PDB file of C-alpha atoms in Angstrom:
ATOM      1  CA  TYR A  16    -100.247  69.404  43.662  1.00 50.00           C
ATOM      2  CA  GLN A  17    -101.230  72.825  42.372  1.00 57.00           C
ATOM      3  CA  SER A  18     -97.798  73.583  41.187  1.00 73.00           C
ATOM      4  CA  GLN A  19     -97.826  70.291  39.076  1.00 78.00           C
ATOM      5  CA  THR A  20    -101.150  71.324  37.841  1.00 82.00           C
ATOM      6  CA  ASN A  21     -99.963  74.553  36.812  1.00 83.00           C
ATOM      7  CA  ALA A  22     -96.945  73.030  35.105  1.00 86.00           C
ATOM      8  CA  LEU A  23     -99.007  70.616  33.252  1.00 87.00           C
ATOM      9  CA  GLN A  24    -101.293  73.346  31.920  1.00 85.00           C
ATOM     10  CA  LEU A  25     -98.349  75.468  30.904  1.00 88.00           C
ATOM     11  CA  LEU A  26     -96.831  72.626  28.900  1.00 90.00           C
ATOM     12  CA  HIS A  27     -99.949  71.395  27.289  1.00 89.00           C
ATOM     13  CA  PHE A  28    -100.824  75.006  26.331  1.00 86.00           C
ATOM     14  CA  TYR A  29     -97.164  75.343  24.606  1.00 90.00           C
ATOM     15  CA  ALA A  30     -97.434  71.915  23.136  1.00 90.00           C
ATOM     16  CA  HIS A  31    -100.786  72.382  21.575  1.00 86.00           C
ATOM     17  CA  GLU A  32    -101.460  76.206  21.021  1.00 83.00           C
ATOM     18  CA  VAL A  33     -97.860  77.349  20.186  1.00 88.00           C
ATOM     19  CA  ALA A  34     -96.172  76.879  16.611  1.00 86.00           C
ATOM     20  CA  HIS A  35     -92.710  75.408  17.508  1.00 86.00           C
ATOM     21  CA  THR A  36     -90.520  73.039  15.546  1.00 86.00           C
ATOM     22  CA  ARG A  37     -88.437  71.485  18.029  1.00 85.00           C
ATOM     23  CA  PRO A  38     -89.463  69.108  20.952  1.00 87.00           C
ATOM     24  CA  LEU A  39     -88.926  69.878  24.572  1.00 90.00           C
ATOM     25  CA  PHE A  40     -86.675  68.202  27.048  1.00 92.00           C
ATOM     26  CA  VAL A  41     -88.737  68.991  30.224  1.00 93.00           C
ATOM     27  CA  HIS A  42     -86.634  68.684  33.554  1.00 92.00           C
ATOM     28  CA  ALA A  43     -89.090  68.868  36.819  1.00 88.00           C
ATOM     29  CA  SER A  44     -88.003  68.729  40.515  1.00 83.00           C
ATOM     30  CA  VAL A  45     -91.142  66.886  41.994  1.00 81.00           C
ATOM     31  CA  THR A  46     -92.138  64.811  44.597  1.00 75.00           C
ATOM     32  CA  ASN A  47     -91.236  61.154  44.479  1.00 67.00           C
ATOM     33  CA  THR A  48     -95.283  60.372  44.074  1.00 64.00           C
ATOM     34  CA  SER A  49     -95.575  62.807  41.318  1.00 74.00           C
ATOM     35  CA  THR A  50     -97.000  61.767  37.732  1.00 83.00           C
ATOM     36  CA  LEU A  51     -96.076  64.866  36.000  1.00 86.00           C
ATOM     37  CA  CYS A  52     -93.833  63.114  33.342  1.00 89.00           C
ATOM     38  CA  ALA A  53     -96.546  60.069  32.813  1.00 88.00           C
ATOM     39  CA  ARG A  54     -99.408  62.644  32.686  1.00 88.00           C
ATOM     40  CA  LEU A  55     -97.654  64.791  29.946  1.00 88.00           C
ATOM     41  CA  CYS A  56     -98.279  62.582  27.012  1.00 86.00           C
ATOM     42  CA  VAL A  57     -96.638  64.895  24.399  1.00 89.00           C
ATOM     43  CA  PRO A  58     -95.028  62.889  21.355  1.00 87.00           C
ATOM     44  CA  GLN A  59     -91.428  63.333  20.806  1.00 87.00           C
ATOM     45  CA  TRP A  60     -91.045  65.236  24.184  1.00 92.00           C
ATOM     46  CA  ALA A  61     -88.666  63.761  26.638  1.00 92.00           C
ATOM     47  CA  CYS A  62     -89.225  64.492  30.408  1.00 92.00           C
ATOM     48  CA  LEU A  63     -87.206  63.844  33.515  1.00 90.00           C
ATOM     49  CA  GLN A  64     -88.221  64.161  36.998  1.00 89.00           C
ATOM     50  CA  TYR A  65     -85.869  64.722  39.783  1.00 87.00           C
ATOM     51  CA  ASP A  66     -86.666  63.715  43.662  1.00 85.00           C
ATOM     52  CA  GLY A  67     -87.398  66.927  45.232  1.00 80.00           C
ATOM     53  CA  PRO A  68     -87.419  65.920  48.566  1.00 79.00           C
ATOM     54  CA  ARG A  69     -83.934  64.291  48.103  1.00 80.00           C
ATOM     55  CA  VAL A  70     -82.703  67.718  46.768  1.00 82.00           C
ATOM     56  CA  ARG A  71     -84.245  69.421  49.654  1.00 76.00           C
ATOM     57  CA  SER A  72     -82.659  67.398  52.406  1.00 80.00           C
ATOM     58  CA  THR A  73     -79.247  67.164  50.754  1.00 80.00           C
ATOM     59  CA  LEU A  74     -78.645  70.470  48.833  1.00 80.00           C
ATOM     60  CA  LEU A  75     -80.949  72.943  50.411  1.00 77.00           C
ATOM     61  CA  ALA A  76     -80.466  71.540  53.908  1.00 75.00           C
ATOM     62  CA  GLY A  77     -80.198  74.527  56.455  1.00 74.00           C
ATOM     63  CA  MET A  78     -81.662  77.054  53.984  1.00 74.00           C
ATOM     64  CA  HIS A  79     -83.902  79.934  55.551  1.00 70.00           C
ATOM     65  CA  TYR A  80     -86.722  80.953  52.904  1.00 64.00           C
ATOM     66  CA  GLY A  81     -88.382  83.671  54.931  1.00 63.00           C
ATOM     67  CA  ASP A  82     -91.941  83.752  54.166  1.00 62.00           C
ATOM     68  CA  HIS A  83     -91.631  82.626  50.184  1.00 59.00           C
ATOM     69  CA  ALA A  84     -94.848  80.512  49.054  1.00 57.00           C
ATOM     70  CA  SER A  85     -92.566  77.787  47.855  1.00 61.00           C
ATOM     71  CA  ALA A  86     -91.380  77.034  51.484  1.00 57.00           C
ATOM     72  CA  MET A  87     -88.532  74.670  51.803  1.00 65.00           C
ATOM     73  CA  TYR A  88     -88.299  74.292  47.827  1.00 72.00           C
ATOM     74  CA  ALA A  89     -87.647  78.000  47.395  1.00 79.00           C
ATOM     75  CA  PHE A  90     -84.070  77.815  46.422  1.00 87.00           C
ATOM     76  CA  THR A  91     -84.378  74.747  44.058  1.00 88.00           C
ATOM     77  CA  LYS A  92     -83.766  77.112  40.934  1.00 92.00           C
ATOM     78  CA  CYS A  93     -80.049  77.547  42.365  1.00 93.00           C
ATOM     79  CA  THR A  94     -79.423  73.796  42.417  1.00 92.00           C
ATOM     80  CA  ILE A  95     -80.280  73.244  38.684  1.00 94.00           C
ATOM     81  CA  PRO A  96     -76.578  73.156  37.562  1.00 94.00           C
ATOM     82  CA  GLU A  97     -76.031  70.207  40.242  1.00 93.00           C
ATOM     83  CA  ILE A  98     -79.377  68.159  39.618  1.00 91.00           C
ATOM     84  CA  VAL A  99     -79.444  68.119  35.827  1.00 92.00           C
ATOM     85  CA  PRO A 100     -77.320  65.786  34.000  1.00 92.00           C
ATOM     86  CA  ALA A 101     -73.972  66.984  32.801  1.00 93.00           C
ATOM     87  CA  PHE A 102     -74.866  66.529  29.157  1.00 92.00           C
ATOM     88  CA  VAL A 103     -77.203  69.466  29.521  1.00 92.00           C
ATOM     89  CA  ASP A 104     -75.418  72.603  28.580  1.00 90.00           C
ATOM     90  CA  SER A 105     -78.263  74.979  29.141  1.00 89.00           C
ATOM     91  CA  VAL A 106     -81.933  75.430  30.254  1.00 92.00           C
ATOM     92  CA  VAL A 107     -84.779  77.685  29.978  1.00 93.00           C
ATOM     93  CA  VAL A 108     -86.387  78.107  33.552  1.00 94.00           C
ATOM     94  CA  VAL A 109     -90.028  79.118  33.505  1.00 92.00           C
ATOM     95  CA  ASP A 110     -92.203  79.459  36.690  1.00 89.00           C
ATOM     96  CA  THR A 111     -95.456  77.530  36.537  1.00 84.00           C
ATOM     97  CA  ASP A 112     -97.697  81.036  37.122  1.00 84.00           C
ATOM     98  CA  ALA A 113     -96.590  81.736  33.306  1.00 87.00           C
ATOM     99  CA  ARG A 114     -97.919  81.125  29.940  1.00 86.00           C
ATOM    100  CA  ILE A 115     -95.435  80.459  26.938  1.00 90.00           C
ATOM    101  CA  LEU A 116     -96.837  82.131  23.904  1.00 88.00           C
ATOM    102  CA  HIS A 117     -93.888  81.721  21.427  1.00 89.00           C
ATOM    103  CA  SER A 118     -91.817  79.188  20.003  1.00 90.00           C
ATOM    104  CA  LEU A 119     -88.593  78.612  22.551  1.00 89.00           C
ATOM    105  CA  ASP A 120     -86.639  78.102  19.713  1.00 83.00           C
ATOM    106  CA  ASN A 121     -86.299  81.727  19.521  1.00 72.00           C
ATOM    107  CA  ILE A 122     -85.203  82.512  23.058  1.00 78.00           C
ATOM    108  CA  THR A 123     -81.846  80.629  22.380  1.00 68.00           C
ATOM    109  CA  SER A 124     -81.330  81.648  18.993  1.00 67.00           C
ATOM    110  CA  GLU A 125     -81.726  85.261  20.109  1.00 70.00           C
ATOM    111  CA  LEU A 126     -78.901  84.937  22.646  1.00 69.00           C
ATOM    112  CA  TYR A 127     -76.681  82.682  21.016  1.00 61.00           C
ATOM    113  CA  ALA A 128     -76.792  85.272  17.977  1.00 56.00           C
ATOM    114  CA  MET A 129     -75.181  87.794  20.592  1.00 51.00           C
ATOM    115  CA  ALA A 130     -72.303  85.296  21.203  1.00 44.00           C
ATOM    116  CA  ASN A 131     -69.404  87.166  19.347  1.00 38.00           C
ATOM    117  CA  ILE A 132     -70.873  90.742  20.256  1.00 37.00           C
ATOM    118  CA  SER A 133     -70.003  92.665  23.396  1.00 42.00           C
ATOM    119  CA  GLN A 134     -73.379  94.483  24.218  1.00 49.00           C
ATOM    120  CA  THR A 135     -73.975  97.281  26.831  1.00 48.00           C
ATOM    121  CA  SER A 136     -76.015  95.839  29.659  1.00 48.00           C
ATOM    122  CA  PRO A 137     -78.506  98.280  31.128  1.00 49.00           C
ATOM    123  CA  LEU A 138     -78.630  96.471  34.464  1.00 49.00           C
ATOM    124  CA  ILE A 139     -75.084  98.015  35.260  1.00 44.00           C
ATOM    125  CA  ALA A 140     -74.521 101.613  36.008  1.00 39.00           C
ATOM    126  CA  PRO A 141     -72.583 103.561  36.269  1.00 39.00           C
ATOM    127  CA  THR A 142     -69.550 101.835  34.808  1.00 42.00           C
ATOM    128  CA  GLN A 143     -71.867 100.266  31.976  1.00 46.00           C
ATOM    129  CA  GLN A 144     -69.573  97.207  31.880  1.00 52.00           C
ATOM    130  CA  ARG A 145     -69.808  94.945  28.590  1.00 55.00           C
ATOM    131  CA  VAL A 146     -71.107  91.493  28.572  1.00 58.00           C
ATOM    132  CA  ALA A 147     -70.074  88.896  25.906  1.00 63.00           C
ATOM    133  CA  PHE A 148     -73.106  86.319  26.020  1.00 65.00           C
ATOM    134  CA  ARG A 149     -70.529  83.563  25.231  1.00 73.00           C
ATOM    135  CA  ASP A 150     -69.169  84.081  28.862  1.00 80.00           C
ATOM    136  CA  VAL A 151     -72.582  84.714  30.523  1.00 86.00           C
ATOM    137  CA  ALA A 152     -73.974  82.241  33.089  1.00 92.00           C
ATOM    138  CA  VAL A 153     -77.455  83.740  33.666  1.00 92.00           C
ATOM    139  CA  ALA A 154     -79.650  85.696  31.158  1.00 90.00           C
ATOM    140  CA  ILE A 155     -82.532  87.163  32.952  1.00 90.00           C
ATOM    141  CA  ALA A 156     -85.319  89.884  32.545  1.00 88.00           C
ATOM    142  CA  ALA A 157     -85.413  93.073  34.636  1.00 88.00           C
ATOM    143  CA  GLU A 158     -87.965  93.203  37.166  1.00 90.00           C
ATOM    144  CA  GLN A 159     -90.877  95.511  35.806  1.00 86.00           C
ATOM    145  CA  SER A 160     -92.425  96.377  38.979  1.00 84.00           C
ATOM    146  CA  GLN A 161     -91.245  98.689  41.568  1.00 84.00           C
ATOM    147  CA  TYR A 162     -90.715  96.295  44.188  1.00 84.00           C
ATOM    148  CA  TYR A 163     -86.963  96.792  44.367  1.00 84.00           C
ATOM    149  CA  ILE A 164     -86.787 100.330  43.597  1.00 82.00           C
ATOM    150  CA  ARG A 165     -89.246 101.368  46.390  1.00 83.00           C
ATOM    151  CA  ARG A 166     -87.208  99.332  48.685  1.00 83.00           C
ATOM    152  CA  ARG A 167     -83.811 100.404  47.733  1.00 76.00           C
ATOM    153  CA  THR A 168     -82.995 102.008  51.110  1.00 78.00           C
ATOM    154  CA  TRP A 169     -84.279  99.231  53.295  1.00 78.00           C
ATOM    155  CA  LYS A 170     -81.677  97.692  55.140  1.00 74.00           C
ATOM    156  CA  GLN A 171     -82.895  94.067  54.848  1.00 78.00           C
ATOM    157  CA  MET A 172     -82.782  94.178  51.139  1.00 86.00           C
ATOM    158  CA  TRP A 173     -80.141  92.076  49.662  1.00 90.00           C
ATOM    159  CA  PRO A 174     -78.130  93.915  46.712  1.00 89.00           C
ATOM    160  CA  PHE A 175     -79.749  94.026  43.419  1.00 89.00           C
ATOM    161  CA  PRO A 176     -78.577  95.756  40.049  1.00 88.00           C
ATOM    162  CA  GLY A 177     -80.832  98.719  38.706  1.00 85.00           C
ATOM    163  CA  PRO A 178     -84.340  97.938  38.942  1.00 88.00           C
ATOM    164  CA  GLY A 179     -83.454  94.546  40.064  1.00 90.00           C
ATOM    165  CA  VAL A 180     -83.886  91.131  38.010  1.00 91.00           C
ATOM    166  CA  ASN A 181     -86.917  88.516  37.964  1.00 93.00           C
ATOM    167  CA  SER A 182     -86.121  84.968  38.230  1.00 93.00           C
ATOM    168  CA  GLY A 183     -89.431  83.822  36.731  1.00 92.00           C
ATOM    169  CA  VAL A 184     -87.934  83.234  33.471  1.00 93.00           C
ATOM    170  CA  MET A 185     -84.191  82.633  32.903  1.00 93.00           C
ATOM    171  CA  VAL A 186     -81.686  80.880  30.265  1.00 92.00           C
ATOM    172  CA  LEU A 187     -79.101  79.389  32.548  1.00 94.00           C
ATOM    173  CA  ASN A 188     -75.850  78.351  30.737  1.00 92.00           C
ATOM    174  CA  LEU A 189     -74.784  75.462  32.749  1.00 94.00           C
ATOM    175  CA  LYS A 190     -71.615  74.781  31.262  1.00 93.00           C
ATOM    176  CA  VAL A 191     -70.377  78.268  32.413  1.00 94.00           C
ATOM    177  CA  LEU A 192     -72.195  77.957  35.963  1.00 96.00           C
ATOM    178  CA  ARG A 193     -70.380  74.916  36.545  1.00 96.00           C
ATOM    179  CA  GLU A 194     -67.032  76.346  35.241  1.00 96.00           C
ATOM    180  CA  ILE A 195     -67.460  78.989  37.836  1.00 96.00           C
ATOM    181  CA  ASP A 196     -68.394  76.917  40.637  1.00 97.00           C
ATOM    182  CA  PHE A 197     -71.761  78.310  41.111  1.00 97.00           C
ATOM    183  CA  ALA A 198     -72.851  75.704  43.460  1.00 95.00           C
ATOM    184  CA  SER A 199     -70.096  77.309  45.998  1.00 95.00           C
ATOM    185  CA  ARG A 200     -70.686  80.773  45.025  1.00 96.00           C
ATOM    186  CA  TRP A 201     -74.520  81.090  45.435  1.00 95.00           C
ATOM    187  CA  ARG A 202     -74.194  79.421  48.834  1.00 94.00           C
ATOM    188  CA  GLN A 203     -71.477  81.870  49.802  1.00 95.00           C
ATOM    189  CA  LEU A 204     -73.536  84.800  48.499  1.00 95.00           C
ATOM    190  CA  TYR A 205     -76.345  83.365  50.515  1.00 93.00           C
ATOM    191  CA  ALA A 206     -74.331  82.940  53.911  1.00 93.00           C
ATOM    192  CA  GLU A 207     -73.107  86.634  53.303  1.00 94.00           C
ATOM    193  CA  ASN A 208     -76.236  88.243  52.748  1.00 93.00           C
ATOM    194  CA  MET A 209     -77.962  86.373  55.609  1.00 92.00           C
ATOM    195  CA  ARG A 210     -75.509  87.775  58.097  1.00 92.00           C
ATOM    196  CA  SER A 211     -75.684  91.229  56.522  1.00 92.00           C
ATOM    197  CA  HIS A 212     -79.270  91.598  55.609  1.00 91.00           C
ATOM    198  CA  GLY A 213     -81.119  88.837  57.389  1.00 88.00           C
ATOM    199  CA  LEU A 214     -84.063  86.599  55.778  1.00 86.00           C
ATOM    200  CA  PRO A 215     -84.338  86.876  52.076  1.00 86.00           C
ATOM    201  CA  THR A 216     -87.583  88.336  50.622  1.00 84.00           C
ATOM    202  CA  THR A 217     -87.842  86.377  47.624  1.00 87.00           C
ATOM    203  CA  ALA A 218     -85.734  83.475  48.006  1.00 87.00           C
ATOM    204  CA  ASP A 219     -83.929  82.280  44.774  1.00 92.00           C
ATOM    205  CA  GLN A 220     -84.731  85.714  43.233  1.00 93.00           C
ATOM    206  CA  ASP A 221     -82.525  87.211  45.864  1.00 93.00           C
ATOM    207  CA  VAL A 222     -79.903  85.087  45.249  1.00 94.00           C
ATOM    208  CA  PHE A 223     -79.890  85.721  41.538  1.00 96.00           C
ATOM    209  CA  ASN A 224     -80.170  89.597  42.148  1.00 95.00           C
ATOM    210  CA  VAL A 225     -77.090  89.200  44.372  1.00 95.00           C
ATOM    211  CA  PHE A 226     -75.279  87.107  41.797  1.00 95.00           C
ATOM    212  CA  SER A 227     -76.114  89.745  39.017  1.00 92.00           C
ATOM    213  CA  HIS A 228     -74.933  92.497  41.376  1.00 91.00           C
ATOM    214  CA  ALA A 229     -71.836  90.935  42.167  1.00 92.00           C
ATOM    215  CA  HIS A 230     -71.082  89.561  38.863  1.00 90.00           C
ATOM    216  CA  PRO A 231     -72.341  91.856  35.798  1.00 86.00           C
ATOM    217  CA  GLU A 232     -69.681  90.314  33.661  1.00 82.00           C
ATOM    218  CA  ARG A 233     -71.530  86.959  34.044  1.00 88.00           C
ATOM    219  CA  THR A 234     -75.107  88.317  33.611  1.00 88.00           C
ATOM    220  CA  ALA A 235     -77.142  89.548  30.259  1.00 84.00           C
ATOM    221  CA  LEU A 236     -80.392  91.071  30.232  1.00 83.00           C
ATOM    222  CA  LEU A 237     -83.150  88.839  28.902  1.00 85.00           C
ATOM    223  CA  PRO A 238     -85.739  90.864  26.664  1.00 84.00           C
ATOM    224  CA  CYS A 239     -88.426  91.999  28.667  1.00 85.00           C
ATOM    225  CA  THR A 240     -91.064  90.201  26.224  1.00 86.00           C
ATOM    226  CA  TRP A 241     -89.571  86.736  27.343  1.00 90.00           C
ATOM    227  CA  ASN A 242     -90.647  87.575  30.847  1.00 90.00           C
ATOM    228  CA  TYR A 243     -93.718  90.074  30.458  1.00 88.00           C
ATOM    229  CA  GLN A 244     -94.844  90.582  33.904  1.00 87.00           C
ATOM    230  CA  ILE A 245     -98.452  91.069  34.775  1.00 81.00           C
ATOM    231  CA  ASN A 246     -97.777  92.948  37.700  1.00 71.00           C
ATOM    232  CA  GLY A 247     -95.289  95.286  36.234  1.00 61.00           C
ATOM    233  CA  ALA A 248     -98.053  97.561  34.961  1.00 55.00           C
ATOM    234  CA  CYS A 249     -97.216  96.994  31.497  1.00 62.00           C
ATOM    235  CA  ARG A 250     -93.796  98.648  31.511  1.00 73.00           C
ATOM    236  CA  CYS A 251     -92.762  96.319  28.680  1.00 80.00           C
ATOM    237  CA  PRO A 252     -92.982  97.533  25.166  1.00 77.00           C
ATOM    238  CA  GLY A 253     -93.490  95.235  22.579  1.00 76.00           C
ATOM    239  CA  ARG A 254     -95.330  91.920  21.967  1.00 81.00           C
ATOM    240  CA  PRO A 255     -95.446  89.516  24.985  1.00 86.00           C
ATOM    241  CA  ARG A 256     -93.709  86.174  24.340  1.00 89.00           C
ATOM    242  CA  ILE A 257     -93.911  84.764  27.785  1.00 91.00           C
ATOM    243  CA  VAL A 258     -96.562  86.223  30.256  1.00 89.00           C
ATOM    244  CA  HIS A 259     -95.778  85.811  33.675  1.00 87.00           C
ATOM    245  CA  ALA A 260     -96.909  86.565  37.228  1.00 74.00           C
ATOM    246  CA  LEU A 261    -100.353  85.171  37.062  1.00 62.00           C
ATOM    247  CA  THR A 262    -101.676  84.918  40.805  1.00 54.00           C
ATOM    248  CA  SER A 263    -104.138  82.124  40.085  1.00 43.00           C
ATOM    249  CA  VAL A 264    -105.079  78.954  38.297  1.00 40.00           C
ATOM    250  CA  GLY A 265    -108.447  80.802  37.079  1.00 41.00           C
ATOM    251  CA  GLU A 266    -106.131  83.582  35.490  1.00 43.00           C
ATOM    252  CA  ILE A 267    -104.098  81.200  34.017  1.00 41.00           C
ATOM    253  CA  GLY A 268    -107.017  79.348  32.426  1.00 41.00           C
ATOM    254  CA  CYS A 269    -108.586  82.582  31.234  1.00 38.00           C
ATOM    255  CA  LEU A 270    -105.400  83.784  29.512  1.00 42.00           C
ATOM    256  CA  GLY A 271    -104.764  80.248  28.163  1.00 39.00           C
ATOM    257  CA  VAL A 272    -107.771  80.784  26.096  1.00 36.00           C
ATOM    258  CA  HIS A 273    -107.295  84.473  24.864  1.00 36.00           C
ATOM    259  CA  VAL A 274    -103.984  85.430  25.191  1.00 41.00           C
ATOM    260  CA  THR A 275    -102.615  84.554  21.839  1.00 39.00           C
ATOM    261  CA  ASN A 276    -103.667  88.282  20.885  1.00 41.00           C
ATOM    262  CA  PHE A 277    -102.661  89.747  24.231  1.00 44.00           C
ATOM    263  CA  VAL A 278    -103.114  93.624  24.419  1.00 43.00           C
ATOM    264  CA  CYS A 279    -101.909  95.433  27.560  1.00 42.00           C
ATOM    265  CA  GLN A 280    -104.204  98.159  29.112  1.00 41.00           C
ATOM    266  CA  LYS A 281    -102.961 100.330  31.766  1.00 36.00           C
ATOM    267  CA  HIS A 282    -104.627 100.923  35.008  1.00 31.00           C
ATOM    268  CA  VAL A 283    -106.539  97.664  35.272  1.00 32.00           C
ATOM    269  CA  GLY A 284    -106.047  96.805  38.853  1.00 33.00           C
ATOM    270  CA  ALA A 285    -105.360  93.466  40.317  1.00 33.00           C
ATOM    271  CA  ASN A 286    -107.822  91.274  38.024  1.00 34.00           C
ATOM    272  CA  THR A 287    -106.304  90.539  34.800  1.00 32.00           C
ATOM    273  CA  THR A 288    -109.394  89.814  33.366  1.00 30.00           C
ATOM    274  CA  SER A 289    -110.115  93.206  31.928  1.00 29.00           C
ATOM    275  CA  LEU A 290    -106.675  92.687  30.204  1.00 30.00           C
ATOM    276  CA  LEU A 291    -108.412  90.014  27.832  1.00 29.00           C
ATOM    277  CA  ASP A 292    -111.662  92.042  27.075  1.00 30.00           C
ATOM    278  CA  SER A 293    -110.410  93.238  23.720  1.00 30.00           C
ATOM    279  CA  ASN A 294    -108.944  89.981  22.731  1.00 30.00           C
ATOM    280  CA  GLN A 295    -111.957  87.944  23.742  1.00 30.00           C
ATOM    281  CA  ASN A 296    -113.953  90.566  21.582  1.00 34.00           C
ATOM    282  CA  ASN A 297    -111.608  90.166  18.574  1.00 34.00           C
ATOM    283  CA  ASN A 298    -111.913  86.445  18.837  1.00 34.00           C
ATOM    284  CA  ASN A 299    -115.586  86.348  19.076  1.00 39.00           C
ATOM    285  CA  ASN A 300    -115.916  88.500  15.982  1.00 39.00           C
ATOM    286  CA  ASN A 301    -113.529  86.351  13.824  1.00 36.00           C
TER     287      ASN A 301
END
């Protein structure tokens, strides 16, 4: 229920507070009693619901999710190429603990503008392999906290590239993921790393880290402003376009009011309210 409430807040904020030109086609994996699509009520938007319990019992049977908060649904993102209809070529994946502040039209136009350009991916070292976006399966932002770096020598950590990647916001090229049989590949990587390292610590994010580590030629680095992580101590320069890693509905509601002029202040601690002080004052003065 909480996740559904967060999702509705996220979508309604985008619908009514963010200037955008294209309607959204919303895909939601929910319980079979969910009324998310019925409650969305945004004209011109389409919404498809997928039976979460069926996905869990058929596509995620036998998966061990460690202590992840999503419990048995922790790997649902990995099944998106399987559950989303074949006519959908790509999707933007956004966690419910986020706020979208900028039109999503630009997230795809920026990436597709790189379709014929080979770019050096800063995720890959030392060979600096080159990535052409037309061949990319996953566009994903780097982890902005020190979570992976501080655990680099831990035996139980699954492999990750560079500082690690964060699966809270991704662009999935479903066409490519289906062509490379991602459905089989991610399960293979999961099984191999369960044997080598034990339970995952961040569930689907571990899978996408392992995939990015094993397949740099299929991975593109999403600009950090599209996944501006509150818990990343403001390591991302530039104006945030999606703010992510809010830890409570209260924070989401607070950010929803004032985040349009979001300014990062360093050394603020766990409570993000202080991040908004200058914005609130600015809004009050306008």
